[in-house]
Coordinates of C-alpha atoms in Angstrom, one line a residue:
X130 CA -14.7 -7.6 -21.9
X131 CA -12.4 -6.8 -25.3
X132 CA -12.6 -10.1 -27.5
X133 CA -9.0 -10.1 -29.4
X134 CA -9.8 -10.1 -33.4
X135 CA -7.6 -13.1 -35.6
X136 CA -4.9 -12.4 -36.7
X137 CA -4.5 -11.2 -40.7
X138 CA -3.5 -14.1 -42.7
X139 CA -1.8 -11.1 -45.1
X140 CA -0.1 -9.6 -42.3
X141 CA 0.8 -13.5 -41.5
X142 CA 2.5 -14.5 -44.1
X143 CA 4.3 -10.7 -44.5
X144 CA 5.9 -10.9 -42.1
X145 CA 6.9 -14.8 -41.6
X146 CA 7.7 -15.2 -45.2
X147 CA 11.4 -17.2 -45.3
X148 CA 14.6 -15.2 -45.2
X149 CA 15.6 -15.3 -48.6
X150 CA 12.3 -13.9 -50.5
X151 CA 12.5 -11.4 -47.0
X152 CA 15.4 -10.0 -49.6
X153 CA 14.2 -9.5 -52.3
X154 CA 11.2 -7.5 -52.2
X155 CA 13.5 -5.2 -49.6
X156 CA 16.0 -5.0 -52.4
X157 CA 13.4 -4.8 -55.0
X158 CA 11.6 -2.1 -53.0
X159 CA 14.8 -0.1 -52.5
X160 CA 13.6 3.0 -54.6
X161 CA 10.3 3.3 -53.3
X162 CA 10.7 7.0 -50.9
X163 CA 9.8 6.8 -47.2
X164 CA 8.4 3.6 -45.1
X165 CA 5.2 2.4 -45.5
X166 CA 3.4 3.7 -42.9
X167 CA 1.1 1.3 -41.0
X168 CA -2.8 1.9 -40.9
X169 CA -4.4 4.2 -39.2
X170 CA -7.8 1.8 -39.0
X171 CA -5.6 -1.3 -38.1
X172 CA -6.2 -2.7 -34.9
X173 CA -6.6 -5.8 -32.2
X174 CA -9.1 -4.7 -30.6
X175 CA -12.8 -3.9 -30.9
X176 CA -13.5 -0.5 -31.4
X177 CA -16.4 1.1 -29.3
X178 CA -19.3 1.8 -30.4
X179 CA -21.8 4.5 -29.9
X180 CA -24.9 5.0 -29.6
X181 CA -27.2 8.3 -28.9
X182 CA -27.6 9.9 -25.1
X183 CA -31.0 9.4 -23.1
X184 CA -32.6 10.8 -20.2
X185 CA -34.5 7.8 -18.4
X186 CA -38.5 9.1 -17.4
X187 CA -38.9 11.8 -15.2
X188 CA -40.1 11.5 -11.2
X189 CA -42.3 14.3 -9.0
X190 CA -40.1 14.9 -6.0
X191 CA -42.5 15.2 -3.0
X192 CA -41.8 17.5 -0.7
X193 CA -44.3 15.7 2.0
X194 CA -43.6 15.9 5.5
X195 CA -42.7 12.2 6.4
X196 CA -44.5 9.7 8.9
X197 CA -42.9 10.2 11.8
X198 CA -43.4 6.7 12.7
X199 CA -41.2 5.3 9.4
X200 CA -39.0 8.5 9.3
X201 CA -35.8 7.5 10.8
X202 CA -33.2 10.7 10.7
X203 CA -30.0 10.7 10.0
X204 CA -28.5 10.8 13.8
X205 CA -24.8 11.9 15.6
X206 CA -23.1 11.3 18.2
X207 CA -21.6 14.6 20.2
X208 CA -19.5 14.7 23.3
X209 CA -21.7 14.5 26.3
X210 CA -19.5 14.5 29.7
X211 CA -22.4 13.3 32.0
X212 CA -22.7 9.9 30.1
X213 CA -19.0 9.3 30.9
X214 CA -18.5 6.7 33.4
X215 CA -17.7 8.1 36.7
X216 CA -17.7 7.8 40.5
X217 CA -18.6 10.6 43.3
X218 CA -15.4 13.5 43.9
X219 CA -14.5 13.6 47.3
X220 CA -12.4 16.5 47.8
X221 CA -12.4 16.9 52.1
X222 CA -13.3 18.8 54.3
X223 CA -13.2 22.4 55.2
X224 CA -10.8 23.6 58.2
X225 CA -11.0 26.5 60.1
X226 CA -7.8 28.8 58.6
X227 CA -5.1 28.5 61.5
X228 CA -5.0 31.8 62.0
X229 CA -7.5 34.3 61.8
X230 CA -6.7 36.5 58.4
X231 CA -4.5 40.1 59.7
X232 CA -6.1 43.3 58.9
X233 CA -5.0 46.3 58.4
X234 CA -6.1 50.4 56.8
X235 CA -5.8 51.1 53.4
X236 CA -5.8 54.8 53.4
X237 CA -6.4 55.3 50.1
X238 CA -5.8 59.7 49.7
X239 CA -2.4 59.3 50.6
X240 CA -1.5 56.3 48.2
X241 CA 1.2 57.9 45.2
X242 CA -1.0 59.1 43.1
X243 CA -0.3 61.1 39.8
X244 CA -2.0 62.6 36.3
X245 CA -3.0 60.6 33.9
X246 CA -4.6 61.5 30.3
X247 CA -4.6 58.2 28.3
X248 CA -4.5 61.2 25.4
X249 CA -1.2 62.4 26.6
X250 CA 0.5 58.7 25.9
X251 CA 2.6 58.0 23.6
X252 CA 1.4 56.2 20.5
X253 CA 2.1 55.3 17.2
X254 CA 0.0 54.3 14.2
X255 CA -1.9 51.4 14.7
X256 CA -0.5 48.6 11.7
X257 CA -1.7 45.0 12.3
X258 CA -0.1 42.3 10.1
X259 CA -2.9 40.8 8.3
X260 CA -3.2 37.5 6.1
X261 CA -5.8 34.7 5.3
X262 CA -6.0 31.8 8.1
X263 CA -5.2 28.7 6.4
X264 CA -7.8 25.6 6.5
X265 CA -7.3 23.7 9.7
X266 CA -6.6 20.3 10.3
X267 CA -10.0 18.9 11.2
X268 CA -9.7 16.0 13.8
X269 CA -12.6 13.5 15.3
X270 CA -12.1 13.6 18.9
X271 CA -12.5 10.8 21.1
X272 CA -14.6 10.8 24.0
X273 CA -12.0 11.4 27.9
X274 CA -10.2 9.1 29.7
X275 CA -10.6 8.5 33.4
X276 CA -7.2 9.3 35.0
X277 CA -5.3 6.2 36.4
X278 CA -4.6 5.2 39.9
X279 CA -6.6 8.6 40.5
X280 CA -8.7 9.1 43.4
X281 CA -10.4 11.7 42.5
X282 CA -12.9 11.8 39.3
X283 CA -10.4 13.4 37.2
X284 CA -10.7 12.9 33.4
X285 CA -8.2 13.1 31.7
X286 CA -8.2 15.0 27.6
X287 CA -4.5 14.7 25.4
X288 CA -3.2 13.0 22.3
X289 CA -6.0 10.5 22.2
X290 CA -8.7 12.7 21.8
X291 CA -7.3 15.1 19.4
X292 CA -5.0 17.7 21.7
X293 CA -2.0 18.1 19.5
X294 CA 0.3 19.0 22.0
X295 CA -0.2 18.3 25.8
X296 CA 1.8 21.1 27.5
X297 CA -1.8 23.4 28.0
X298 CA -1.4 27.6 29.3
X299 CA -4.1 28.7 26.8
X300 CA -7.9 27.6 27.5
X301 CA -10.5 29.9 26.6
X302 CA -14.4 28.7 26.9
X303 CA -16.3 31.8 24.0
X304 CA -19.1 33.2 23.4
X305 CA -20.5 29.9 21.5
X306 CA -19.1 27.0 24.0
X307 CA -16.2 26.6 22.4
X308 CA -13.3 25.4 24.3
X309 CA -9.9 26.4 23.2
X310 CA -6.2 25.0 23.8
X311 CA -3.0 26.4 23.9
X312 CA -0.7 23.8 23.4
X313 CA 3.5 24.1 22.2
X314 CA 2.2 22.8 19.7
X315 CA -0.2 24.4 17.8
X316 CA -4.6 26.2 19.0
X317 CA -7.3 23.4 19.4
X318 CA -10.4 24.2 18.5
X319 CA -12.8 21.5 20.3
X320 CA -16.6 21.9 19.1
X321 CA -16.7 19.4 21.3
X322 CA -17.0 16.8 17.9
X323 CA -14.2 17.6 16.3
X324 CA -11.2 19.5 17.1
X325 CA -9.8 22.0 15.1
X326 CA -6.0 22.7 14.8
X327 CA -4.2 25.3 14.0
X328 CA -0.6 25.6 13.9
X329 CA 2.0 28.2 11.6
X330 CA 1.2 26.1 8.7
X331 CA -2.3 27.5 8.8
X332 CA -0.9 31.1 8.8
X333 CA 0.3 31.4 13.3
X334 CA 2.7 32.9 14.1
X335 CA 4.1 30.7 16.3
X336 CA 2.5 27.2 17.9
X337 CA 3.7 27.9 21.4
X338 CA 0.5 29.4 23.0
X339 CA 0.3 31.0 26.3
X340 CA -2.7 32.6 26.8
X341 CA -6.5 33.4 25.2
X342 CA -9.2 36.8 25.1
X343 CA -11.9 36.9 23.6
X344 CA -13.0 40.4 22.7
X345 CA -16.8 41.8 22.6
X346 CA -16.6 41.7 18.5
X347 CA -16.0 37.5 19.3
X348 CA -12.3 37.7 17.9
X349 CA -10.1 35.6 19.6
X350 CA -6.8 37.4 20.6
X351 CA -3.7 35.1 21.1
X352 CA -0.2 34.8 23.0
X353 CA 2.5 33.6 21.3
X354 CA 5.0 32.3 22.8
X355 CA 7.8 35.4 22.4
X356 CA 6.2 36.6 19.2
X357 CA 3.7 38.8 20.0
X358 CA 0.0 38.5 19.4
X359 CA -2.0 36.8 16.1
X360 CA -5.5 38.1 16.4
X361 CA -8.0 35.4 14.8
X362 CA -11.1 36.5 13.3
X363 CA -13.0 33.2 12.6
X364 CA -16.1 35.1 11.1
X365 CA -13.8 36.9 8.3
X366 CA -11.4 33.8 8.3
X367 CA -8.5 36.0 8.9
X368 CA -5.7 36.0 10.4
X369 CA -4.0 39.4 12.0
X370 CA -0.3 39.7 14.2
X371 CA 0.7 42.8 16.4
X372 CA 4.2 42.5 17.7
X373 CA 7.6 44.6 18.1
X374 CA 7.5 45.4 14.4
X375 CA 4.1 46.6 14.6
X376 CA 4.0 48.9 17.3
X377 CA 3.6 46.4 20.3
X378 CA 6.5 47.1 23.5
X379 CA 7.7 43.5 23.9
X380 CA 6.8 40.4 22.1
X381 CA 6.1 38.2 25.2
X382 CA 2.5 39.1 25.8
X383 CA 0.6 38.3 28.9
X384 CA -2.6 39.1 29.5
X385 CA -6.1 41.2 28.2
X386 CA -8.2 42.9 29.2
X387 CA -10.7 44.8 26.7
X388 CA -12.5 48.0 28.5
X389 CA -16.1 49.7 28.7
X390 CA -15.3 51.3 25.9
X391 CA -13.4 49.3 23.8
X392 CA -9.9 49.6 24.3
X393 CA -8.0 46.6 24.7
X394 CA -5.1 47.1 27.1
X395 CA -2.5 44.5 26.8
X396 CA 0.2 43.6 29.7
X397 CA 4.0 42.1 28.3
X398 CA 6.5 41.7 29.5
X399 CA 8.0 45.1 28.5
X400 CA 4.7 47.2 29.8
X401 CA 1.3 47.8 28.8
X402 CA -0.2 49.1 25.6
X403 CA -3.3 50.1 25.1
X404 CA -4.5 49.3 21.3
X405 CA -7.5 52.0 20.1
X406 CA -8.9 51.0 16.8
X407 CA -11.3 53.2 16.2
X408 CA -8.2 55.8 16.5
X409 CA -6.1 53.5 14.6
X410 CA -3.6 54.0 17.5
X411 CA -1.5 51.9 20.2
X412 CA -0.5 53.3 22.8
X413 CA 2.4 53.1 26.1
X414 CA 1.9 53.1 30.3
X415 CA 5.7 52.7 31.4
X416 CA 6.2 54.3 34.2
X417 CA 4.0 55.5 37.2
X418 CA 3.8 57.4 40.0
X419 CA 7.9 57.7 39.6
X420 CA 7.8 53.5 39.2
X421 CA 9.0 51.8 35.9
X422 CA 6.5 49.3 34.6
X423 CA 8.3 46.6 33.4
X424 CA 5.4 44.4 33.4
X425 CA 1.5 43.8 33.1
X426 CA 0.8 40.1 35.0
X427 CA -3.0 40.5 35.1
X428 CA -5.9 43.2 34.3
X429 CA -9.2 43.9 36.5
X430 CA -11.9 46.9 35.6
X431 CA -14.0 46.3 38.3
X432 CA -18.1 47.4 38.9
X433 CA -16.8 51.2 39.1
X434 CA -14.9 51.7 36.0
X435 CA -11.3 51.7 37.7
X436 CA -8.3 49.9 35.9
X437 CA -6.5 47.5 38.0
X438 CA -2.7 46.3 37.0
X439 CA -1.2 43.4 38.1
X440 CA 2.4 44.5 38.3
X441 CA 6.4 44.6 39.8
X442 CA 6.1 47.4 41.4
X443 CA 2.5 46.9 42.8
X444 CA -0.8 47.3 41.9
X445 CA -1.8 50.4 39.3
X446 CA -5.0 51.7 39.6
X447 CA -6.6 53.9 36.4
X448 CA -9.6 56.4 37.2
X449 CA -10.4 58.0 34.0
X450 CA -12.8 59.4 35.2
X451 CA -10.7 61.1 37.5
X452 CA -7.2 61.4 35.7
X453 CA -5.3 60.4 38.6
X454 CA -3.1 56.9 38.3
X455 CA -2.5 55.3 41.8
X456 CA -0.1 52.8 43.2
X457 CA -0.4 50.1 46.2
X458 CA 2.9 48.5 46.8
X459 CA 4.3 46.8 49.9
X460 CA 5.3 50.4 51.1
X461 CA 1.3 50.9 51.6
X462 CA 0.8 47.8 53.1
X463 CA 1.3 45.6 49.9
X464 CA 2.1 41.6 51.0
X465 CA 4.3 40.8 48.3
X466 CA 5.6 44.1 45.7
X467 CA 5.1 41.1 42.5
X468 CA 1.1 41.0 42.1
X469 CA 0.5 38.2 39.4
X470 CA -3.8 38.1 39.3
X471 CA -7.0 40.4 40.2
X472 CA -10.2 38.6 40.8
X473 CA -13.5 40.6 42.0
X474 CA -15.8 39.0 43.9
X475 CA -19.6 39.3 44.4
X476 CA -19.2 41.9 47.0
X477 CA -17.3 44.0 45.6
X478 CA -13.9 43.1 46.7
X479 CA -10.5 42.8 45.1
X480 CA -8.5 39.5 45.6
X481 CA -5.0 39.8 45.2
X482 CA -2.5 37.0 44.3
X483 CA 1.1 37.7 44.8
X484 CA 4.2 36.4 44.3
X485 CA 7.7 36.5 45.7
X486 CA 5.9 34.9 49.0
X487 CA 2.6 37.5 49.5
X488 CA 0.1 35.4 49.6
X489 CA -3.5 36.9 48.8
X490 CA -4.3 41.0 49.7
X491 CA -7.9 41.2 50.0
X492 CA -8.4 44.8 49.5
X493 CA -12.5 46.8 50.5
X494 CA -12.4 49.6 49.2
X495 CA -15.2 50.7 50.9
X496 CA -13.9 50.0 54.2
X497 CA -10.7 50.9 53.5
X498 CA -9.2 47.7 54.2
X499 CA -6.3 45.3 53.3
X500 CA -7.0 41.1 54.8
X501 CA -4.3 39.1 54.5
X502 CA -4.0 35.4 53.2
X503 CA -1.0 33.4 53.2
X504 CA 0.0 30.0 54.5
X505 CA -0.5 31.1 58.2
X506 CA -4.0 30.3 57.6
X507 CA -3.8 26.9 56.5
X508 CA -2.7 28.2 52.1
X509 CA -0.7 25.8 50.7
X510 CA 2.2 27.8 49.0
X511 CA 2.4 31.5 49.9
X512 CA 2.8 32.4 45.8
X513 CA -0.3 32.8 43.8
X514 CA -1.3 31.6 40.6
X515 CA -4.6 32.3 40.0
X516 CA -8.4 33.2 41.5
X517 CA -12.0 32.4 40.7
X518 CA -15.0 32.4 42.7
X519 CA -17.6 29.6 42.4
X520 CA -21.8 29.8 41.7
X521 CA -21.9 28.8 45.7
X522 CA -19.3 31.6 46.2
X523 CA -16.9 29.7 47.5
X524 CA -12.5 31.2 46.5
X525 CA -10.6 28.6 44.6
X526 CA -7.3 29.6 44.9
X527 CA -4.5 28.3 42.2
X528 CA -0.8 27.7 42.6
X529 CA 2.6 25.8 42.7
X530 CA 1.2 24.3 45.6
X531 CA -2.0 22.7 43.9
X532 CA -5.5 24.2 44.6
X533 CA -6.4 26.6 47.7
X534 CA -10.6 25.8 48.2
X535 CA -11.7 29.5 50.7
X536 CA -15.2 30.0 52.0
X537 CA -13.9 33.8 53.4
X538 CA -16.7 34.1 55.5
X539 CA -16.6 31.6 58.2
X540 CA -12.6 31.1 57.8
X541 CA -12.8 27.7 56.1
X542 CA -9.9 26.5 53.5
X543 CA -8.9 23.3 51.8
X544 CA -7.1 21.5 50.1
X545 CA -7.1 19.9 46.5
X546 CA -3.5 18.8 45.6
X547 CA -1.6 15.6 44.0
X548 CA -2.1 12.6 47.2

């Protein structure tokens, strides 16, 4: 702590001389050219003192491995779902189909078809709009909570855990195990401990996220609501954008597929685009066998290499090997004209989720048959949005009525809903 000096006596007398003497002094100094400067070294505080700098004695670094009995490693807490409080989940019992599934013969030779050559499709030069990806907002995630009042073992992950929004339409687990959540307020990249939030502040074209897709290079294709596509490359920290101004046929993106040759098929609300990055082109598939394709809801490449497209005018089947393009619609026995979802099970059967009350149609390409599964067999809702198969060969079906779990072989079904 600095000590203040005692006041200078001369200054003290100078400033406190009687007014008359001060007047005389000022009168006598009136001929002085300029004011007398304040002393440069004058101060009421103690001045700092300089001392030579010197390092302490050096110490040798020991690279020896620490004794495991005394060494205490730095610990960290990571999210482990298996450690959370839980109780057994009861999904109910399977019940027999109310009626057996109907079957119809499908004649492949008489399906409406046309010649197909991908190189002859209308195309444009591919041009992405590229920018540097901004630093994401990083939040320490909280643990999921058990839903209050739930009769089943349901965990809730929301605002309290770091999610930027609660309307989640896009979900993805990438090849490294990272979870991606698309919300109305941006993207959440969750590694089990931290949430990394990407929004327009980091370069995203829109905050409302609809869907994700990971390609063979580990890049994340993001469908943004009405804003086209953002292509996120975490390795290069870049963000590429593709919209109508860059050649996309429509800004409302619905689905993605990477085929076995590396081309990216994109379904939009205005047709199907095929991106060939090697050739630097974007191609357009907008009409099939006399029908205009207004959307591409979903894609599937089966084990034989054929590409199936669920559209508003039925199911399109592209066979590049034979150079043909076929269509299955209600005229050929499909339960409804609007296809929503496509899935191939372990037996090679193609499950088609339909809208407009069409339920599920199961096509066996080897036998050339269609089986029908709808509310008359016990399906909760005739509109089907998604289909997936679990490790026990059970088929899980999502739709407006909740979830149906199907065991096809014995013809059994059970429903999981809100009650």
